[in-house]
Each structure stands twice: as C-alpha cells, then as structure tokens.
Amino acid sequence: MSKSTAGPRLAVIAATGLAIGLVGLGVLSLVYRDFTLQWEPVPGGLGDRATLALGSGAILTLAGLLLLIARTRAWGALLAGLFIGLWVVGLHVPKVFAAPSNLATWLALAECLAISSGALLLFRGQGDGFGQTCVILFGVACVIFGLSHFAYAQVTAAMVPSWLPRRLELAYLTGAVHALTGLALLIGRWRRWAAGIEAAMMTSFVLLVHAPLVFAHPTDRTELTLLFVAITLSSAAWSVAA
C-alpha cells in the first residue's frame, strides 16, 4: 500500500475508532448521570452535577456520531478535540500544578492530551504548524505513558494476561516502546513508523487486556470505561500515523 492510499485509510480507521470510543464514553455518562471517572475530574460544588454530566455525555456522543459520517467527520473531530482539550486545560493542568510530583495526575493529563491531539489532527492534518504541534503534544503524552509504566511496573504487569510469559518484563518493554516512540515524535525522526508502532501496541492493549475483561464483566462500569478510553487512545495514535 502506498503512502498516498495508506494515510486516508488510516484516517478512516482512526475516525471510526474515535467514534466508537467517544460514543461509548458518552453513553456511560448518560446512563450513570456522571462524568468519565478520573479522565473528567470535575470538582464538586458546580451546580447540578448530574445535569452537567448529562451535557458532557451528550457532547461526547454527538462528536462520535459526527465522526462516523464522512461529510461531518471534520466537525466531529474538532468538537472532540476542543472538548477534551478543555478537560486538559481546565481540569488536569490545575491538578498537575497542585501535585507536580504525582505521576498519576500526569498520566491522566497525558491520556486526555493524546486523545485531544489525535482528534484535532483528524480535523486539521499535519501539514502546518498547528498539526505539527499536535504531533509534538502526542509525543509528550507517549513519554509520560512510558514513565508511568516504569513507575507503576507491578500494576502494569498485573494487567498483562496471565497466559503471557514474563509479565513484569513486558511491562518494562511496553514502557520503553511508549517512551521511544514519543521521543521519535518529538525530534521528528521516523514519525510515521513511531506512530504506527505506538498505535499497534495500543490496539493490542484493547484486544488482549480490556476486551477480555469487559467480556468477563460486561456490566462493570470501570472496565467499560477503560475499554472505551483504550479504544479512543489507540485511535488517536492511528490518527497520528495517518
């Protein structure tokens, strides 16, 4: 497959995956009348929390539905990128400033930053300074993912399927891949390869880790949220690869 045909096809794959993930997260917010767990840490005392959560769920669902239609795909990508970007700036950045040594707050920020950047790339592409900035921000997120795998290696290893050997070593390996692909995106070398490797690895997490857990616990809200976040993250990576 040539680069001229690979890019548009990957963009469609990325848009479809983002749509599935966003609609899934939106529906969960609508059903539970609550925000997207730690990815949308809205503080208390902001009026009617349930109503605000319903509004958030409606926006996520709308963005996902718009992404499914070719004619409205760019608007869905823009809506998703800006809305989740608002989570980054308004919700996660203050938490990072409040506890800069807490890697868990950085990880939550990085996941939303990666999703927002990937969505905005579907809207704008990488052909100008704005697109290049989105790629760099995605690279920063990948480096943070890598650091978290090393800092929380035991937790990461526990998520690796039990039938795979050397789970702790796999946790370190995936952390190294995250960090190296992120660095490649930051320095501008082998970007297509780096993004493709990152996207493939994230997709393997969906298939090997999160989908089996949802199959075993189909009504567990946390597992469903983790699955849809993983789908959205891997799709954002495919957007960079496109």
Tab-separated table of C-alpha atoms in Angstrom:
chain	number	residue	atom	x	y	z
A	1	MET	CA	0.000	0.000	0.000
A	2	SER	CA	1.453	3.357	-0.986
A	3	LYS	CA	1.692	6.296	1.392
A	4	SER	CA	-0.887	8.176	-0.695
A	5	THR	CA	-3.510	5.480	-0.038
A	6	ALA	CA	-2.362	4.433	3.446
A	7	GLY	CA	-2.928	7.861	5.003
A	8	PRO	CA	-6.620	8.253	4.097
A	9	ARG	CA	-7.383	4.648	5.060
A	10	LEU	CA	-5.703	5.051	8.423
A	11	ALA	CA	-7.622	8.291	8.915
A	12	VAL	CA	-10.903	6.440	8.385
A	13	ILE	CA	-9.813	3.737	10.837
A	14	ALA	CA	-8.840	6.409	13.354
A	15	ALA	CA	-12.133	8.278	12.934
A	16	THR	CA	-14.175	5.094	13.308
A	17	GLY	CA	-12.300	4.068	16.438
A	18	LEU	CA	-12.614	7.526	17.949
A	19	ALA	CA	-16.322	7.458	17.199
A	20	ILE	CA	-16.786	4.107	18.954
A	21	GLY	CA	-14.789	5.217	21.983
A	22	LEU	CA	-16.456	8.603	22.316
A	23	VAL	CA	-19.977	7.252	21.885
A	24	GLY	CA	-19.198	4.563	24.448
A	25	LEU	CA	-17.936	7.104	26.970
A	26	GLY	CA	-20.845	9.419	26.215
A	27	VAL	CA	-23.441	6.705	26.713
A	28	LEU	CA	-21.835	5.708	30.028
A	29	SER	CA	-22.137	9.323	31.209
A	30	LEU	CA	-25.771	9.400	30.127
A	31	VAL	CA	-26.602	6.084	31.804
A	32	TYR	CA	-24.798	6.773	35.086
A	33	ARG	CA	-25.504	10.517	35.063
A	34	ASP	CA	-21.854	11.053	35.946
A	35	PHE	CA	-18.610	12.207	34.381
A	36	THR	CA	-15.929	9.966	32.852
A	37	LEU	CA	-14.333	8.818	36.114
A	38	GLN	CA	-10.742	10.096	36.586
A	39	TRP	CA	-10.458	11.316	32.989
A	40	GLU	CA	-13.007	14.070	33.657
A	41	PRO	CA	-12.348	15.027	37.302
A	42	VAL	CA	-14.973	17.722	37.645
A	43	PRO	CA	-14.890	19.084	41.215
A	44	GLY	CA	-17.997	19.232	43.351
A	45	GLY	CA	-19.967	22.375	44.019
A	46	LEU	CA	-20.587	23.266	40.371
A	47	GLY	CA	-24.358	23.316	40.486
A	48	ASP	CA	-26.382	20.325	39.319
A	49	ARG	CA	-23.633	17.719	38.780
A	50	ALA	CA	-25.959	15.200	37.146
A	51	THR	CA	-27.191	17.748	34.606
A	52	LEU	CA	-23.644	18.805	33.758
A	53	ALA	CA	-22.644	15.151	33.362
A	54	LEU	CA	-25.566	14.570	31.018
A	55	GLY	CA	-24.425	17.543	28.960
A	56	SER	CA	-20.911	16.144	28.789
A	57	GLY	CA	-22.229	12.747	27.742
A	58	ALA	CA	-24.337	14.349	25.028
A	59	ILE	CA	-21.328	16.248	23.630
A	60	LEU	CA	-19.173	13.106	23.560
A	61	THR	CA	-21.933	11.126	21.888
A	62	LEU	CA	-22.583	13.861	19.329
A	63	ALA	CA	-18.879	14.126	18.490
A	64	GLY	CA	-18.692	10.379	17.989
A	65	LEU	CA	-21.741	10.288	15.736
A	66	LEU	CA	-20.405	13.160	13.637
A	67	LEU	CA	-17.118	11.267	13.200
A	68	LEU	CA	-18.975	8.324	11.674
A	69	ILE	CA	-20.263	10.384	8.743
A	70	ALA	CA	-17.737	11.424	6.099
A	71	ARG	CA	-19.335	14.823	5.478
A	72	THR	CA	-19.351	15.751	9.174
A	73	ARG	CA	-16.166	13.929	10.239
A	74	ALA	CA	-14.065	17.069	10.491
A	75	TRP	CA	-16.633	18.787	12.719
A	76	GLY	CA	-16.850	15.743	14.974
A	77	ALA	CA	-13.060	15.681	15.256
A	78	LEU	CA	-12.981	19.396	16.068
A	79	LEU	CA	-15.707	19.072	18.695
A	80	ALA	CA	-13.970	16.105	20.341
A	81	GLY	CA	-10.556	17.739	20.236
A	82	LEU	CA	-11.728	21.022	21.723
A	83	PHE	CA	-13.984	19.464	24.361
A	84	ILE	CA	-11.387	17.006	25.646
A	85	GLY	CA	-8.768	19.731	25.307
A	86	LEU	CA	-10.939	21.699	27.731
A	87	TRP	CA	-10.564	18.788	30.176
A	88	VAL	CA	-6.792	19.067	29.825
A	89	VAL	CA	-6.621	22.809	30.440
A	90	GLY	CA	-9.454	23.242	32.911
A	91	LEU	CA	-9.347	20.004	34.914
A	92	HIS	CA	-5.972	18.262	34.633
A	93	VAL	CA	-3.459	21.105	34.432
A	94	PRO	CA	-4.597	22.549	37.812
A	95	LYS	CA	-4.268	19.083	39.405
A	96	VAL	CA	-0.754	18.714	37.994
A	97	PHE	CA	0.251	22.130	39.337
A	98	ALA	CA	-1.219	21.223	42.717
A	99	ALA	CA	0.754	17.961	42.897
A	100	PRO	CA	3.582	18.084	40.328
A	101	SER	CA	5.374	15.060	41.790
A	102	ASN	CA	2.308	12.819	41.484
A	103	LEU	CA	2.795	10.834	38.274
A	104	ALA	CA	-0.816	9.603	38.363
A	105	THR	CA	-2.063	13.149	37.729
A	106	TRP	CA	0.399	13.472	34.838
A	107	LEU	CA	-0.851	10.182	33.397
A	108	ALA	CA	-4.484	11.307	33.453
A	109	LEU	CA	-3.465	14.565	31.770
A	110	ALA	CA	-1.419	12.698	29.141
A	111	GLU	CA	-4.269	10.386	28.203
A	112	CYS	CA	-6.661	13.290	27.599
A	113	LEU	CA	-3.906	15.254	25.837
A	114	ALA	CA	-3.270	12.330	23.469
A	115	ILE	CA	-6.969	11.947	22.645
A	116	SER	CA	-7.426	15.673	22.057
A	117	SER	CA	-4.306	15.890	19.867
A	118	GLY	CA	-5.315	12.885	17.795
A	119	ALA	CA	-8.803	14.250	17.238
A	120	LEU	CA	-7.504	17.678	16.201
A	121	LEU	CA	-5.134	16.015	13.731
A	122	LEU	CA	-8.148	14.403	12.063
A	123	PHE	CA	-9.649	17.865	11.750
A	124	ARG	CA	-6.569	19.732	10.530
A	125	GLY	CA	-3.857	17.271	9.451
A	126	GLN	CA	-0.095	17.602	9.970
A	127	GLY	CA	0.669	19.951	7.106
A	128	ASP	CA	1.157	23.152	9.115
A	129	GLY	CA	2.393	24.407	12.448
A	130	PHE	CA	-0.851	23.568	14.210
A	131	GLY	CA	-0.688	19.948	13.077
A	132	GLN	CA	2.978	19.649	13.995
A	133	THR	CA	2.162	20.978	17.466
A	134	CYS	CA	-0.481	18.277	17.863
A	135	VAL	CA	2.093	15.620	16.917
A	136	ILE	CA	4.551	17.009	19.468
A	137	LEU	CA	1.894	17.057	22.189
A	138	PHE	CA	1.042	13.442	21.380
A	139	GLY	CA	4.741	12.637	21.672
A	140	VAL	CA	4.879	14.256	25.111
A	141	ALA	CA	1.912	12.118	26.161
A	142	CYS	CA	3.674	8.949	24.962
A	143	VAL	CA	6.769	9.777	27.016
A	144	ILE	CA	4.567	10.175	30.099
A	145	PHE	CA	2.919	6.828	29.317
A	146	GLY	CA	6.373	5.258	29.240
A	147	LEU	CA	7.411	6.795	32.549
A	148	SER	CA	4.198	5.570	34.183
A	149	HIS	CA	4.878	2.004	33.023
A	150	PHE	CA	8.231	2.105	34.795
A	151	ALA	CA	6.901	3.844	37.917
A	152	TYR	CA	3.908	1.511	38.194
A	153	ALA	CA	5.527	-1.587	36.715
A	154	GLN	CA	3.888	-4.009	39.137
A	155	VAL	CA	0.430	-2.572	38.450
A	156	THR	CA	1.051	-2.696	34.718
A	157	ALA	CA	2.314	-6.277	34.936
A	158	ALA	CA	-0.855	-7.306	36.778
A	159	MET	CA	-2.895	-6.134	33.794
A	160	VAL	CA	-0.947	-8.321	31.352
A	161	PRO	CA	-2.895	-11.531	30.538
A	162	SER	CA	-1.762	-14.395	32.742
A	163	TRP	CA	-1.058	-16.648	29.754
A	164	LEU	CA	1.711	-14.352	28.565
A	165	PRO	CA	5.196	-15.096	29.992
A	166	ARG	CA	7.416	-12.612	31.835
A	167	ARG	CA	4.687	-10.120	32.564
A	168	LEU	CA	6.928	-7.730	34.506
A	169	GLU	CA	9.426	-7.673	31.645
A	170	LEU	CA	6.559	-6.964	29.242
A	171	ALA	CA	5.504	-4.026	31.426
A	172	TYR	CA	9.004	-2.565	31.135
A	173	LEU	CA	9.153	-3.332	27.413
A	174	THR	CA	5.881	-1.570	26.662
A	175	GLY	CA	7.019	1.368	28.765
A	176	ALA	CA	10.211	1.592	26.734
A	177	VAL	CA	8.232	1.461	23.476
A	178	HIS	CA	5.955	4.262	24.691
A	179	ALA	CA	8.930	6.433	25.620
A	180	LEU	CA	10.932	5.745	22.456
A	181	THR	CA	8.034	6.350	20.085
A	182	GLY	CA	7.243	9.543	21.966
A	183	LEU	CA	10.835	10.730	21.632
A	184	ALA	CA	10.793	9.951	17.906
A	185	LEU	CA	7.665	12.079	17.511
A	186	LEU	CA	9.277	14.894	19.492
A	187	ILE	CA	12.505	15.008	17.495
A	188	GLY	CA	10.762	14.491	14.153
A	189	ARG	CA	12.558	11.324	13.060
A	190	TRP	CA	10.766	8.195	11.820
A	191	ARG	CA	7.451	9.732	12.830
A	192	ARG	CA	5.259	7.502	10.663
A	193	TRP	CA	6.973	4.366	11.961
A	194	ALA	CA	6.862	5.590	15.557
A	195	ALA	CA	3.170	6.469	15.382
A	196	GLY	CA	2.344	3.176	13.682
A	197	ILE	CA	4.195	1.165	16.331
A	198	GLU	CA	2.509	3.119	19.113
A	199	ALA	CA	-0.915	2.647	17.527
A	200	ALA	CA	-0.389	-1.089	17.022
A	201	MET	CA	0.766	-1.551	20.611
A	202	MET	CA	-2.177	0.420	21.992
A	203	THR	CA	-4.549	-1.631	19.851
A	204	SER	CA	-3.046	-4.801	21.305
A	205	PHE	CA	-3.926	-3.475	24.775
A	206	VAL	CA	-7.544	-3.162	23.640
A	207	LEU	CA	-7.637	-6.712	22.284
A	208	LEU	CA	-5.535	-8.525	24.899
A	209	VAL	CA	-6.313	-6.623	28.109
A	210	HIS	CA	-9.513	-4.598	28.062
A	211	ALA	CA	-11.849	-6.530	25.753
A	212	PRO	CA	-11.438	-9.832	27.693
A	213	LEU	CA	-12.092	-8.037	30.993
A	214	VAL	CA	-15.282	-6.499	29.630
A	215	PHE	CA	-16.312	-9.889	28.258
A	216	ALA	CA	-15.855	-11.339	31.748
A	217	HIS	CA	-17.555	-8.372	33.484
A	218	PRO	CA	-19.936	-6.860	30.897
A	219	THR	CA	-21.791	-4.627	33.374
A	220	ASP	CA	-18.752	-3.258	35.209
A	221	ARG	CA	-18.679	0.489	34.616
A	222	THR	CA	-14.962	0.817	35.334
A	223	GLU	CA	-13.979	-1.926	32.890
A	224	LEU	CA	-16.273	-0.494	30.225
A	225	THR	CA	-14.750	2.952	30.724
A	226	LEU	CA	-11.219	1.551	30.498
A	227	LEU	CA	-12.129	-0.244	27.270
A	228	PHE	CA	-13.596	2.845	25.599
A	229	VAL	CA	-10.687	5.020	26.747
A	230	ALA	CA	-8.238	2.449	25.352
A	231	ILE	CA	-10.115	2.379	22.036
A	232	THR	CA	-10.072	6.168	21.882
A	233	LEU	CA	-6.359	6.348	22.733
A	234	SER	CA	-5.352	3.755	20.154
A	235	SER	CA	-7.476	5.534	17.546
A	236	ALA	CA	-5.771	8.827	18.372
A	237	ALA	CA	-2.440	7.094	17.721
A	238	TRP	CA	-3.711	5.847	14.347
A	239	SER	CA	-4.662	9.449	13.593
A	240	VAL	CA	-1.024	10.478	14.119
A	241	ALA	CA	0.111	7.570	11.938
A	242	ALA	CA	-2.247	8.755	9.194
